[in-house]
Amino acid sequence: METAIKAINLTKRYGNFTAVDHINFEVYYGEVFAFLGPNGAGKTTTIKMLTTVTRPTEGTAIVGGYDVIKQPAKVREIIGVTPQEYTSDEDLTGWENLMLVAALYGIPKKEAKERAAELLDLVELSYAADRKVETYSGGMRRRLEIAMGLINRPIILFLDEPTLGLDAQTRAAIWDYVYRLRKQYGTTIFMTTHYLEEADRYAERIAIIDHGKILAIGTPKELKEKVGGDVITIEVSGDVNLARKVIEGIEGVTGVSVDGNTITFKVRNGNTAAPIILEALNKLSIRATSITIKEPTMDEVFLEFTGRRLRDEEGSSEDFMRFMRTIARARR
Ligand SMILES: Nc1ncnc2c1ncn2[C@@H]1O[C@H](COP(=O)(O)OP(=O)(O)OP(=O)(O)O)[C@@H](O)[C@H]1O
Ligand SMILES: [Mg+2]
C-alpha cells in the first residue's frame, strides 16, 4: 500500500547550519503519528517542508502520493495545516475565520457554511461561533484553528504543537478531538509535541527527533522494549540465592540484583515473562510473595536515545514565554 507520507533523505540547511539532517520515515494512512523532540529539534522545519511552505535543501518527501518539490500544488490540495503560531484573526468571530479560510480554498459559500457548522460542532465551539476570537481562551483558539485546518477536508492533517502552553485538561481535550476527527473522517494525523507523557499516551507511533536527526521510531511500546523492556521486582520466601540463579538462567533476563528477599531484573516484556518465571520458581518450591511489573517511562526512553532528559515540568515556564510571544506576534 502507498504510504501517506514518505520522507527520503529530507534535509534543510540554513547557511551552514543543518536544521533537518537526512531524515527518512514513513507515516501510514489513518495513523496518528507524532514527532517528539525538544526546542530547536527541527520539528517545525520538517512540517514546513512536508506542507510545501519551505523547499528542502536536499532529499524530498512524498505526501499523499505527490512529491513536495515537483507537485507542491497537488500536495496543498489534499493537506490541512494548523501551524505552531496562531493563525486565526482575533478581530473576527470563529465563524468568520472559518468562512475566510474556506474562501481562500475557493469553497462555494453554501458548502463552506455546511462545513463550518459541522467542524464547529466537532470541536464543540458552536456556542461561541459568533464571538470574536479575542474573547476565546487559548484552548478554544487552538480548537478553532484545528477546525480551520480541516475546512478543505484534508486527507492528511499537520498539527504543529497543538497543545503547546495549554493546561493538562485542555491538552487532553485536544487529543480527544484529534481522535474524534480521525474516526469521523479517517484523517491521517502528523503532529509534533515536546510533551513526553502526551506522546506516550496518545500517539500511535512516535519518531524521536533531536538536532535534526531521527534517533528512534516506533510505537510507544516498541520504543520502551528497545530500551530494555520492563522492570520486574519479585519478593520470594525460601532460598533467595537459588531463586536468583533460576531467574538469571531464563532467556532475556538482564540486570539481576538482590536486596534481602527481593529480586529485581529487566525483561523485554514483563507480562509474558512473569508467568514463565513464576513457574520456574514454583518447580523448585520457591514461592513468590509479591510481584510488580513496571514499564519504562517515555522519560527513560528519551534519555536512552538522546542522552539527555526532556522534562515536561521544566519546559513549562519556557512554554509560557513562547506562548506569550506567539500571542504577541498574532496581535501585530
Ligand atoms: N529561517 C530560519 N533561518 C535560520 N535558522 C532557522 C530558521 N528556521 C529554523 N531555524 C533553526 O533551525 C532549528 C530547528 O528549528 P525548528 O523551528 O524546526 O525547531 P522545532 O523543533 O520546531 O522547535 P520548537 O520546539 O522551538 O518549535 C533551530 O535551531 C532554529 O533556530
Ligand atoms: Mg516548532
Coordinates of C-alpha atoms and ligand atoms in Angstrom, one line a residue:
M1 CA 0.0 0.0 0.0
E2 CA 1.1 3.5 -0.7
T3 CA 2.1 5.4 2.4
A4 CA 0.6 8.7 3.4
I5 CA 3.9 10.4 4.0
K6 CA 7.4 9.2 3.0
A7 CA 10.4 11.3 3.7
I8 CA 13.5 10.5 1.7
N9 CA 16.8 11.9 3.0
L10 CA 14.8 15.1 3.7
T11 CA 17.2 17.9 4.6
K12 CA 17.1 21.6 5.4
R13 CA 20.1 23.8 5.8
Y14 CA 20.2 27.4 6.7
G15 CA 23.6 28.7 5.6
N16 CA 25.9 26.1 7.0
F17 CA 23.6 25.1 9.9
T18 CA 21.6 21.9 9.3
A19 CA 18.2 22.1 10.9
V20 CA 16.9 18.8 9.5
D21 CA 19.5 16.2 8.6
H22 CA 18.7 13.5 6.0
I23 CA 15.7 12.1 7.7
N24 CA 13.8 9.0 6.5
F25 CA 10.4 7.9 7.8
E26 CA 7.0 6.7 6.7
V27 CA 3.6 7.6 8.0
Y28 CA 0.7 5.2 7.1
Y29 CA -2.8 6.2 6.1
G30 CA -5.1 6.6 9.1
E31 CA -2.4 6.8 11.6
V32 CA -1.8 9.3 14.5
F33 CA 1.9 9.9 14.2
A34 CA 4.0 12.2 16.4
F35 CA 7.3 13.9 16.2
L36 CA 8.7 14.2 19.7
G37 CA 11.6 16.5 20.3
P38 CA 12.9 19.4 22.4
N39 CA 13.0 23.1 21.3
G40 CA 15.0 23.6 18.1
A41 CA 15.0 19.8 17.2
G42 CA 13.7 20.5 13.7
K43 CA 10.0 19.7 14.1
T44 CA 8.6 22.8 12.6
T45 CA 11.1 22.8 9.8
T46 CA 10.1 19.3 8.9
I47 CA 6.4 20.3 8.9
K48 CA 7.2 23.3 6.7
M49 CA 8.9 21.1 4.1
L50 CA 6.1 18.5 4.2
T51 CA 3.5 21.2 3.7
T52 CA 5.4 22.9 0.9
V53 CA 6.0 26.1 2.9
T54 CA 9.7 25.7 2.6
R55 CA 11.8 23.9 0.0
P56 CA 14.1 21.0 1.1
T57 CA 17.8 21.7 0.5
E58 CA 18.3 18.0 -0.2
G59 CA 16.1 14.9 -0.5
T60 CA 12.3 15.1 -0.8
A61 CA 9.1 13.8 0.6
I62 CA 6.0 12.2 -0.9
V63 CA 2.8 13.4 0.7
G64 CA -0.5 11.7 -0.3
G65 CA 1.3 10.3 -3.4
Y66 CA 2.7 13.7 -4.5
D67 CA 6.3 15.0 -4.4
V68 CA 6.6 18.1 -2.3
I69 CA 9.2 19.6 -4.7
K70 CA 7.7 18.6 -8.1
Q71 CA 3.9 18.8 -7.3
P72 CA 3.5 21.3 -4.4
A73 CA 0.1 22.5 -5.6
K74 CA -1.2 18.9 -5.6
V75 CA 0.1 18.4 -2.1
R76 CA -1.6 21.6 -0.8
E77 CA -4.9 20.4 -2.2
I78 CA -5.0 17.3 0.0
I79 CA -3.5 18.5 3.2
G80 CA -4.6 20.7 6.1
V81 CA -2.2 22.6 8.4
T82 CA -2.5 24.0 11.9
P83 CA 0.8 25.9 12.3
Q84 CA 2.6 26.4 15.6
E85 CA 1.9 30.1 15.5
Y86 CA -1.6 31.5 15.9
T87 CA -3.4 31.8 12.6
S88 CA -6.9 32.9 13.5
D89 CA -7.8 36.6 13.3
E90 CA -8.7 38.0 16.7
D91 CA -10.9 40.7 15.4
L92 CA -13.1 38.2 13.6
T93 CA -15.5 35.7 15.1
G94 CA -14.9 32.0 15.0
W95 CA -17.4 31.6 12.2
E96 CA -15.9 34.4 10.2
N97 CA -12.4 32.9 10.5
L98 CA -13.7 29.6 9.1
M99 CA -15.5 31.3 6.2
L100 CA -12.3 33.3 5.4
V101 CA -10.2 30.1 5.1
A102 CA -13.0 28.5 3.1
A103 CA -12.9 31.4 0.7
L104 CA -9.1 31.1 0.4
Y105 CA -9.6 27.5 -0.8
G106 CA -12.4 28.6 -3.2
I107 CA -15.0 26.5 -1.5
P108 CA -18.5 27.7 -2.6
K109 CA -20.4 29.7 0.1
K110 CA -23.2 27.1 0.7
E111 CA -20.8 24.2 1.0
A112 CA -18.5 26.4 3.2
K113 CA -21.4 27.1 5.6
E114 CA -22.2 23.4 5.9
R115 CA -18.6 22.5 6.6
A116 CA -18.1 25.4 9.1
A117 CA -21.1 24.3 11.1
E118 CA -20.0 20.7 11.1
L119 CA -16.5 21.5 12.2
L120 CA -17.6 23.9 14.9
D121 CA -19.7 21.1 16.2
L122 CA -16.8 18.6 16.1
V123 CA -14.6 20.9 18.2
E124 CA -17.5 21.9 20.4
L125 CA -17.4 25.6 19.6
S126 CA -20.8 26.1 18.1
Y127 CA -21.9 28.1 21.2
A128 CA -19.0 30.6 20.6
A129 CA -19.3 30.8 16.8
D130 CA -20.4 34.4 16.8
R131 CA -17.9 35.6 19.4
K132 CA -14.8 37.4 18.5
V133 CA -11.7 35.2 18.8
E134 CA -10.1 37.8 21.2
T135 CA -12.6 36.6 23.8
Y136 CA -11.6 32.9 23.3
S137 CA -9.3 31.0 25.8
G138 CA -6.1 29.5 24.5
G139 CA -7.7 26.1 24.2
M140 CA -10.8 27.4 22.3
R141 CA -8.5 29.2 19.9
R142 CA -6.4 26.1 19.3
R143 CA -9.6 24.1 18.7
L144 CA -10.9 26.7 16.2
E145 CA -7.5 26.6 14.4
I146 CA -7.7 22.8 14.1
A147 CA -11.2 23.3 12.6
M148 CA -9.7 25.8 10.2
G149 CA -7.1 23.3 9.1
L150 CA -9.9 20.9 8.3
I151 CA -12.1 23.1 6.1
N152 CA -10.8 21.7 2.8
R153 CA -11.5 18.1 4.0
P154 CA -7.8 17.1 4.0
I155 CA -6.6 13.5 3.8
I156 CA -3.6 14.4 5.9
L157 CA -3.7 17.0 8.7
F158 CA -0.5 18.5 10.1
L159 CA -0.6 19.9 13.6
D160 CA 2.4 21.7 14.9
E161 CA 2.4 21.6 18.7
P162 CA -1.4 21.8 19.0
T163 CA -1.2 21.6 22.8
L164 CA 1.7 24.0 23.5
G165 CA 1.2 26.0 26.6
L166 CA -2.2 24.6 27.4
D167 CA -3.2 23.1 30.7
A168 CA -3.3 19.3 31.1
Q169 CA -7.1 19.2 30.9
T170 CA -7.3 21.2 27.7
R171 CA -4.5 19.2 26.2
A172 CA -6.4 16.0 26.9
A173 CA -9.5 17.6 25.2
I174 CA -7.5 18.5 22.1
W175 CA -6.4 14.9 21.8
D176 CA -10.0 13.8 22.2
Y177 CA -10.9 16.0 19.2
V178 CA -8.0 14.6 17.2
Y179 CA -9.2 11.1 17.7
R180 CA -12.7 12.1 17.0
L181 CA -11.9 13.6 13.7
R182 CA -9.8 10.6 12.7
K183 CA -12.8 8.4 13.5
Q184 CA -15.2 10.6 11.6
Y185 CA -13.1 11.4 8.5
G186 CA -10.3 8.8 8.6
T187 CA -7.8 11.6 8.5
T188 CA -4.1 10.8 8.8
I189 CA -2.6 12.9 11.6
F190 CA 1.0 14.1 11.7
M191 CA 1.7 16.2 14.8
T192 CA 4.6 17.5 16.8
T193 CA 4.9 17.8 20.6
H194 CA 7.6 18.1 23.2
Y195 CA 5.4 16.6 25.9
L196 CA 6.7 13.1 26.6
E197 CA 3.8 11.8 28.5
E198 CA 1.4 13.1 25.9
A199 CA 3.3 11.4 23.0
D200 CA 3.3 8.2 25.1
R201 CA -0.4 8.2 25.8
Y202 CA -1.9 9.5 22.5
A203 CA 0.4 8.9 19.6
E204 CA 0.2 5.5 17.8
R205 CA 3.8 5.9 16.6
I206 CA 6.5 8.2 17.6
A207 CA 9.7 9.5 15.9
I208 CA 12.2 10.9 18.4
I209 CA 13.9 13.9 16.8
D210 CA 16.9 15.8 18.2
H211 CA 19.4 18.1 16.4
G212 CA 17.7 17.5 13.1
K213 CA 18.0 13.7 13.2
I214 CA 15.6 10.9 13.9
L215 CA 17.0 8.8 16.7
A216 CA 14.3 6.2 17.1
I217 CA 10.9 5.4 15.6
G218 CA 8.1 3.0 16.7
T219 CA 5.1 2.6 18.8
P220 CA 5.5 3.7 22.4
K221 CA 5.6 0.1 23.4
E222 CA 8.3 -0.8 20.8
L223 CA 10.4 2.2 21.9
K224 CA 10.2 1.0 25.5
E225 CA 11.1 -2.5 24.5
K226 CA 14.2 -1.2 22.7
V227 CA 15.3 0.5 25.9
G228 CA 15.4 -3.0 27.5
G229 CA 11.9 -3.7 28.5
D230 CA 10.1 -3.9 31.8
V231 CA 11.5 -4.0 35.3
I232 CA 10.2 -6.9 37.4
T233 CA 10.5 -7.0 41.2
I234 CA 9.8 -10.3 42.9
E235 CA 9.8 -10.9 46.7
V236 CA 10.4 -14.6 47.5
S237 CA 10.1 -16.8 50.5
G238 CA 12.7 -19.5 50.5
D239 CA 16.2 -19.7 49.1
V240 CA 16.8 -16.3 47.5
N241 CA 20.1 -17.3 46.0
L242 CA 18.6 -20.3 44.3
A243 CA 15.8 -18.0 43.1
R244 CA 18.4 -15.6 41.7
K245 CA 20.1 -18.5 39.8
V246 CA 16.8 -19.6 38.3
I247 CA 15.9 -16.1 37.2
E248 CA 19.3 -15.5 35.7
G249 CA 19.0 -18.7 33.7
I250 CA 15.8 -17.5 32.0
E251 CA 16.3 -16.2 28.5
G252 CA 16.0 -12.4 28.1
V253 CA 16.6 -11.6 31.7
T254 CA 19.2 -8.9 32.4
G255 CA 20.5 -6.8 35.2
V256 CA 19.5 -9.0 38.1
S257 CA 20.1 -7.6 41.6
V258 CA 19.1 -8.9 45.1
D259 CA 18.2 -7.0 48.1
G260 CA 17.1 -9.1 51.1
N261 CA 14.3 -11.3 49.8
T262 CA 13.7 -9.0 46.8
I263 CA 15.0 -9.7 43.4
T264 CA 14.9 -7.0 40.7
F265 CA 15.7 -7.5 37.0
K266 CA 14.8 -6.4 33.4
V267 CA 12.9 -8.4 30.8
R268 CA 11.8 -7.5 27.3
N269 CA 8.1 -8.0 28.0
G270 CA 7.1 -8.3 31.7
N271 CA 3.6 -9.7 31.1
T272 CA 4.8 -12.7 29.1
A273 CA 8.0 -13.2 31.2
A274 CA 6.3 -13.2 34.6
P275 CA 4.3 -16.5 34.3
I276 CA 7.4 -18.3 33.0
I277 CA 9.5 -17.0 35.9
L278 CA 6.8 -17.9 38.5
E279 CA 6.5 -21.4 37.1
A280 CA 10.3 -21.9 37.1
L281 CA 10.4 -20.8 40.8
N282 CA 7.5 -23.0 41.6
K283 CA 9.2 -26.1 40.3
L284 CA 11.9 -25.6 43.0
S285 CA 9.3 -24.9 45.6
I286 CA 10.2 -21.2 45.9
R287 CA 7.2 -19.1 46.5
A288 CA 6.8 -15.5 45.3
T289 CA 5.1 -13.4 47.9
S290 CA 4.7 -10.4 45.6
I291 CA 5.5 -9.4 42.1
T292 CA 5.4 -6.0 40.4
I293 CA 6.0 -5.2 36.7
K294 CA 7.0 -1.6 35.8
E295 CA 7.2 -0.3 32.2
P296 CA 10.0 2.1 31.5
T297 CA 8.6 5.7 31.2
M298 CA 8.9 7.8 28.0
D299 CA 11.4 9.9 30.0
E300 CA 13.7 6.9 30.2
V301 CA 13.2 6.2 26.5
F302 CA 14.1 9.7 25.6
L303 CA 17.2 9.7 27.8
E304 CA 18.3 6.4 26.2
F305 CA 18.1 7.7 22.7
T306 CA 19.1 11.3 23.0
G307 CA 21.5 11.1 26.0
R308 CA 19.6 13.8 27.8
R309 CA 16.4 14.4 29.6
L310 CA 13.3 16.3 28.5
R311 CA 11.1 17.0 31.4
D312 CA 7.5 18.3 30.9
E313 CA 7.7 20.4 34.0
E314 CA 11.0 22.1 33.1
G315 CA 9.5 23.2 29.8
S316 CA 6.5 24.8 31.3
S317 CA 7.8 28.3 32.1
E318 CA 9.6 28.4 28.8
D319 CA 6.4 27.2 27.1
F320 CA 4.6 30.1 28.7
M321 CA 7.1 32.5 27.3
R322 CA 6.8 31.1 23.8
F323 CA 3.1 31.1 24.1
M324 CA 3.2 34.8 25.0
R325 CA 5.5 35.6 22.1
T326 CA 3.1 33.7 19.8
I327 CA 0.2 35.8 21.0
A328 CA 2.2 39.0 20.7
R329 CA 3.0 38.1 17.1
A330 CA -0.6 37.3 16.3
R331 CA -1.7 40.7 17.7
R332 CA 0.5 42.6 15.4
Ligands
LIG1 N1 14.5 30.5 8.8 C1 15.5 30.1 9.6 N2 16.8 30.6 9.5 C2 17.7 30.1 10.3 N3 17.6 29.1 11.2 C3 16.4 28.6 11.4 C4 15.3 29.0 10.6 N4 14.2 28.3 11.0 C5 14.6 27.5 11.9 N5 15.9 27.6 12.2 C6 16.7 26.9 13.1 O1 16.6 25.5 12.9 C7 16.5 24.8 14.1 C8 15.2 23.9 14.1 O2 14.1 24.8 14.2 P1 12.6 24.3 14.3 O3 11.7 25.5 14.4 O4 12.4 23.4 13.2 O5 12.6 23.5 15.7 P2 11.4 22.9 16.5 O6 11.7 21.5 16.7 O7 10.1 23.2 15.8 O8 11.5 23.7 17.8 P3 10.3 24.4 18.8 O9 10.0 23.4 19.8 O10 11.1 25.6 19.3 O11 9.2 24.8 17.9 C9 16.6 25.7 15.2 O12 17.9 25.8 15.7 C10 16.2 27.1 14.6 O13 16.8 28.1 15.2
MG2 MG 8.4 24.2 16.3

